[in-house]
Short mmCIF file of C-alpha atoms and ligand atoms in Angstrom, two decimals:
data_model
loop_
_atom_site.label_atom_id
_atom_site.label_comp_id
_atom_site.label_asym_id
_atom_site.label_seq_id
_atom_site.Cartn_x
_atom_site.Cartn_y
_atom_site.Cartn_z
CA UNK M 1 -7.73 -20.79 -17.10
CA UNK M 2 -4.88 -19.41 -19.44
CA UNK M 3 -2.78 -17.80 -17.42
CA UNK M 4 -5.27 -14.94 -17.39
CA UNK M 5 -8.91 -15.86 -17.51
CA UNK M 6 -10.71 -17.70 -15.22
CA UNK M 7 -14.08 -18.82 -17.32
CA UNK M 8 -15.63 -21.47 -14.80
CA UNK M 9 -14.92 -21.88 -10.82
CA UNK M 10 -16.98 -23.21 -8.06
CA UNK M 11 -14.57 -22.94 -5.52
CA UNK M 12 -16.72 -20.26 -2.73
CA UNK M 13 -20.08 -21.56 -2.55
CA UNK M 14 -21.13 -17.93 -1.31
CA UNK M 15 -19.68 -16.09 -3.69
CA UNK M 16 -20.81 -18.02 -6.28
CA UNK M 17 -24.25 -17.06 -4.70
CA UNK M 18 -23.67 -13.63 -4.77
CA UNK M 19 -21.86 -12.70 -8.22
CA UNK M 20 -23.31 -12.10 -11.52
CA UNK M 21 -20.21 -13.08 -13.30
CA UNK M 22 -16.38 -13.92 -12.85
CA UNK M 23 -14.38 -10.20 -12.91
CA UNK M 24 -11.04 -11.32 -14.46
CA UNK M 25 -8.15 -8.75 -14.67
CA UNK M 26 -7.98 -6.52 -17.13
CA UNK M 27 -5.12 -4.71 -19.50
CA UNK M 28 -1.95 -6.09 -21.47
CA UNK M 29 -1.04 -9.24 -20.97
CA UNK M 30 2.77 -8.06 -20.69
CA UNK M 31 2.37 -4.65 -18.87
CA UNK M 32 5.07 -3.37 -16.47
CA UNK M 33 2.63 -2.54 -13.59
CA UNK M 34 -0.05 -4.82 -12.05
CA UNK M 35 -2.07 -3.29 -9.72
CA UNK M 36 -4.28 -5.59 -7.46
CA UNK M 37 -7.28 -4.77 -5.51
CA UNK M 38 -9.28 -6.39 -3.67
CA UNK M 39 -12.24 -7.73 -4.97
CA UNK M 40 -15.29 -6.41 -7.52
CA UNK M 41 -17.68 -4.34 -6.30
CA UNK M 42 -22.07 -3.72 -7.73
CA UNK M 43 -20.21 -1.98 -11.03
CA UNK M 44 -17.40 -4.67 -11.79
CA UNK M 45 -20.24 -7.30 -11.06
CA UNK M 46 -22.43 -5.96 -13.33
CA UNK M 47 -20.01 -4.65 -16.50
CA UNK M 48 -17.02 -7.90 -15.78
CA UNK M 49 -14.53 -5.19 -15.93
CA UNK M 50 -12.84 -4.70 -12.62
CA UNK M 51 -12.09 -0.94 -11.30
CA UNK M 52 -15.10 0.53 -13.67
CA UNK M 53 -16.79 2.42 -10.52
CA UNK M 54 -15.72 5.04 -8.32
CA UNK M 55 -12.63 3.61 -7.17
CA UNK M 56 -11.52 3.22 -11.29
CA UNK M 57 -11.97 7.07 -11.85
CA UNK M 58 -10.04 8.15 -9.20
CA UNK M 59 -6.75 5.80 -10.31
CA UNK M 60 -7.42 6.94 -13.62
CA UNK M 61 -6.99 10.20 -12.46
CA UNK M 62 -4.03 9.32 -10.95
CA UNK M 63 -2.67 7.40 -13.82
CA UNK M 64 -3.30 10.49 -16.06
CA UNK M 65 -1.63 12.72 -13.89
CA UNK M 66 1.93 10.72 -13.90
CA UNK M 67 1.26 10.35 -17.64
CA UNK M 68 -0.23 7.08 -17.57
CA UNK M 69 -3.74 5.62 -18.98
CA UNK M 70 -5.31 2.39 -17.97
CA UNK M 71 -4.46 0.94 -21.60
CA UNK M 72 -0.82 0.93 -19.91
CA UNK M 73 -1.34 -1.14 -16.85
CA UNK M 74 -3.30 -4.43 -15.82
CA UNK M 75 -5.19 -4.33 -13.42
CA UNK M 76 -7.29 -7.53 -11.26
CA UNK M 77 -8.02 -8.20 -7.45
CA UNK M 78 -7.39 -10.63 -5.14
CA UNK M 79 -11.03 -12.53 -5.41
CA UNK M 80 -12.86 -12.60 -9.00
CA UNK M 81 -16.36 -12.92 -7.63
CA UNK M 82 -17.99 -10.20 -5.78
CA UNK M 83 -18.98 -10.65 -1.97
CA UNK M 84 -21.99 -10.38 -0.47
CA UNK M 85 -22.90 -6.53 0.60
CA UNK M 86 -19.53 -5.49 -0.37
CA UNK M 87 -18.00 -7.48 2.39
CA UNK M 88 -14.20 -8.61 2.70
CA UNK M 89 -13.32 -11.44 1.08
CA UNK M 90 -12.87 -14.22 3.87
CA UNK M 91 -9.67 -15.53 4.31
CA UNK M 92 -11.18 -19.02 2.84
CA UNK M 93 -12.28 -17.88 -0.36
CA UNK M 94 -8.81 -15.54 -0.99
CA UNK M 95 -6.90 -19.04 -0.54
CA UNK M 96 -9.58 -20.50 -3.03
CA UNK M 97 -8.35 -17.57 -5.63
CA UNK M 98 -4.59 -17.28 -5.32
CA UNK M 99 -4.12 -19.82 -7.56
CA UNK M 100 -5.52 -17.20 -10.02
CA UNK M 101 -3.86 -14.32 -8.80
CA UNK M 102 -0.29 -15.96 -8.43
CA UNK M 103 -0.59 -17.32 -12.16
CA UNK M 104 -1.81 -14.22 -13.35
CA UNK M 105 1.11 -12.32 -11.69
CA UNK M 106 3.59 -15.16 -13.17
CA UNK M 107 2.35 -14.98 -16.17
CA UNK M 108 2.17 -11.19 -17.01
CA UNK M 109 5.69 -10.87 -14.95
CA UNK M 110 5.49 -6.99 -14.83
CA UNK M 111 8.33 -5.14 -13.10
CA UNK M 112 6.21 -4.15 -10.31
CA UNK M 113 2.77 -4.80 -8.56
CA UNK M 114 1.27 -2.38 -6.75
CA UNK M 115 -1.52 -3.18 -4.17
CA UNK M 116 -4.35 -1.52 -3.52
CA UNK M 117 -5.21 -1.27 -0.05
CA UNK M 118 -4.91 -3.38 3.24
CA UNK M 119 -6.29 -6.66 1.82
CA UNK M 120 -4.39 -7.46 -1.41
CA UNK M 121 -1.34 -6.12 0.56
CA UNK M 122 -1.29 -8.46 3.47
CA UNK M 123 -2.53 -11.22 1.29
CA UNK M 124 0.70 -10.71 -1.26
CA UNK M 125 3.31 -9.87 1.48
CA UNK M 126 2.38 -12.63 3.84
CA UNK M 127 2.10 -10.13 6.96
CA UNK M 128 -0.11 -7.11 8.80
CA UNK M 129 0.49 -3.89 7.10
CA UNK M 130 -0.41 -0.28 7.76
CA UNK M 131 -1.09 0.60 4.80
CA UNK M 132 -1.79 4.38 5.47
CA UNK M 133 2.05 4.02 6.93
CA UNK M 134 3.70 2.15 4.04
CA UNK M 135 1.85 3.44 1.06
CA UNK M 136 4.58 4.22 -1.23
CA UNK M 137 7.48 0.98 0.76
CA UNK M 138 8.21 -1.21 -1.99
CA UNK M 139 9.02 -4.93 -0.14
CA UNK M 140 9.73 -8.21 -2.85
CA UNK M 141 8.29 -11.58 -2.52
CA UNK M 142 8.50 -15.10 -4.30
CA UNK M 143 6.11 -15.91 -6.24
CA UNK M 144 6.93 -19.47 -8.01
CA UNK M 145 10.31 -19.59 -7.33
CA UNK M 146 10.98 -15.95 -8.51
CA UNK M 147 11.24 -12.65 -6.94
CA UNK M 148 8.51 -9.98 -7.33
CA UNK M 149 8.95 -6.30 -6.22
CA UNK M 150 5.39 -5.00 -4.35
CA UNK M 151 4.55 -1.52 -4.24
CA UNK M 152 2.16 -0.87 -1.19
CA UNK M 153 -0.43 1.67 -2.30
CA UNK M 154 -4.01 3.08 -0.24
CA UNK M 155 -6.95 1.64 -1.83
CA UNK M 156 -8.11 4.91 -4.38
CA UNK M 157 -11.80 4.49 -2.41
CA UNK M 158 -9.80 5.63 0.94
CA UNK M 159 -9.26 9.27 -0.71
CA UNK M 160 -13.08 9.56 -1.05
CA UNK M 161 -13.77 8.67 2.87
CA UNK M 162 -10.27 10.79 3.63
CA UNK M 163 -9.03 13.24 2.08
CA UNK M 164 -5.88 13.42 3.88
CA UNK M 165 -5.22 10.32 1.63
CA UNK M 166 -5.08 11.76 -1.21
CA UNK M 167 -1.88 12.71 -1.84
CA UNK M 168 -0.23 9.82 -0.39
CA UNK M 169 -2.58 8.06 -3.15
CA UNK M 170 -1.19 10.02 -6.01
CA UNK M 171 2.40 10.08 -4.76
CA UNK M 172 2.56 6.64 -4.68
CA UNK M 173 1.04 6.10 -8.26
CA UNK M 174 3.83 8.57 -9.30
CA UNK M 175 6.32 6.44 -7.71
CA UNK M 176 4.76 3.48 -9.62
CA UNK M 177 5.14 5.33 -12.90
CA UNK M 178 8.19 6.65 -12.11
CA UNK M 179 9.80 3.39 -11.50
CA UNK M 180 8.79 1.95 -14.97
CA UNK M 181 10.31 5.08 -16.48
CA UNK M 182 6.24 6.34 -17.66
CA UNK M 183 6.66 10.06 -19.42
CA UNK M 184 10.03 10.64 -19.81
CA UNK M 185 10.06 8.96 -23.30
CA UNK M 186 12.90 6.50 -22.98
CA UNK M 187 11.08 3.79 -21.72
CA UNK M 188 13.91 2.91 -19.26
CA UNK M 189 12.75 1.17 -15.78
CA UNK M 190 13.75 2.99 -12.99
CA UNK M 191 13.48 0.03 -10.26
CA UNK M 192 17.42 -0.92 -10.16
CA UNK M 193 17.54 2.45 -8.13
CA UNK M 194 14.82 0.94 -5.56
N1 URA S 1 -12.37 -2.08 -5.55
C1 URA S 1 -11.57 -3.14 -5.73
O1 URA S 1 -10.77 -3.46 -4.86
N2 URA S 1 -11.66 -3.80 -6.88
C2 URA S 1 -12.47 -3.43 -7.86
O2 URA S 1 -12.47 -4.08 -8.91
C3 URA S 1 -13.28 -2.31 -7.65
C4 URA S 1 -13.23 -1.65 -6.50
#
């Protein structure tokens, strides 16, 4: 691995079963928001680009509509290799991948992560969350010796189960955007404020 790409692991014997190929993240390798999900799902499998499905069309809507494109963020998940039946990853083969995830996070240093859903927020901030609740509650963690602001964020496939989520979804992307200063030209982050 470079800091970014993982080309070869072994490490979950099932997943390694199940996946077609490793899903690395995606995006510049010095962007100002890194959003994490969870893990890929049949599309990401297939194409090795993660958030390329259903999920991926509704962020990019949301990105688009706080005047943001994908080719402005990065973007990876918590586990490279898809599980079995779309299952969560266990807690086993998340350990096996944070070394991944905390060097790509290190590496990329962005201003802010934002996490997509209950999984990559609980496994980044250490606790339980309520997602639904905190969507939007930016809380900072250490990562190598160095703080990192989180954004928690619903996972964009909640708004297509509930549509009550919805605008908590797109709220908190335009909190993400906001923070980095996205649209209003000057390029200034907004985060001292939070
Ligand atoms: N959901 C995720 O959490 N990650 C993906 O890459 C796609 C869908």
């Amino acid at each position: 691995m470079d800091g970014l790409e993982v080309t070869a692991c072994e490490r979950c014997p099932e997943l390694c079963e199940s996946r077609s190929q490793i899903v690395n993240g995606d995006g510049p390798a010095d962007a100002e928001l890194l959003f994490v999900g969870e893990g890929p799902g049949e599309r990401e499998d297939s194409e090795g680009e993660p958030f390329v499905g259903r999920s991926g069309t509704v962020l990019d809507d949301a990105l688009r509509d706080s005047g943001l494109g994908r080719e402005d963020i990065r973007i990876t998940n918590c586990v490279r290799c898809r599980p079995p039946d779309n299952r969560d990853p266990h807690t086993d083969e998340l350990a096996n991948c944070r070394e991944y995830l905390e060097r790509e996070i290190t590496t990329v240093n962005p201003e802010l992560v934002v996490t997509l859903g209950k999984v990559p927020t609980e496994h980044l901030l250490g606790r339980d969350a309520r997602v639904t609740e905190e969507s939007g509650s930016i809380e900072e963690i250490r990562l190598d010796g160095r703080p990192q602001r989180v954004l928690v964020c619903v996972h964009p496939a909640a708004t297509l189960y509930d549509g009550s989520q919805k605008e908590t979804f797109s709220n908190t992307i335009a909190t993400a955007a906001e923070i980095v200063g996205a649209g209003d030209g000057d390029g200034q982050s907004r985060l001292d404020g939070f």
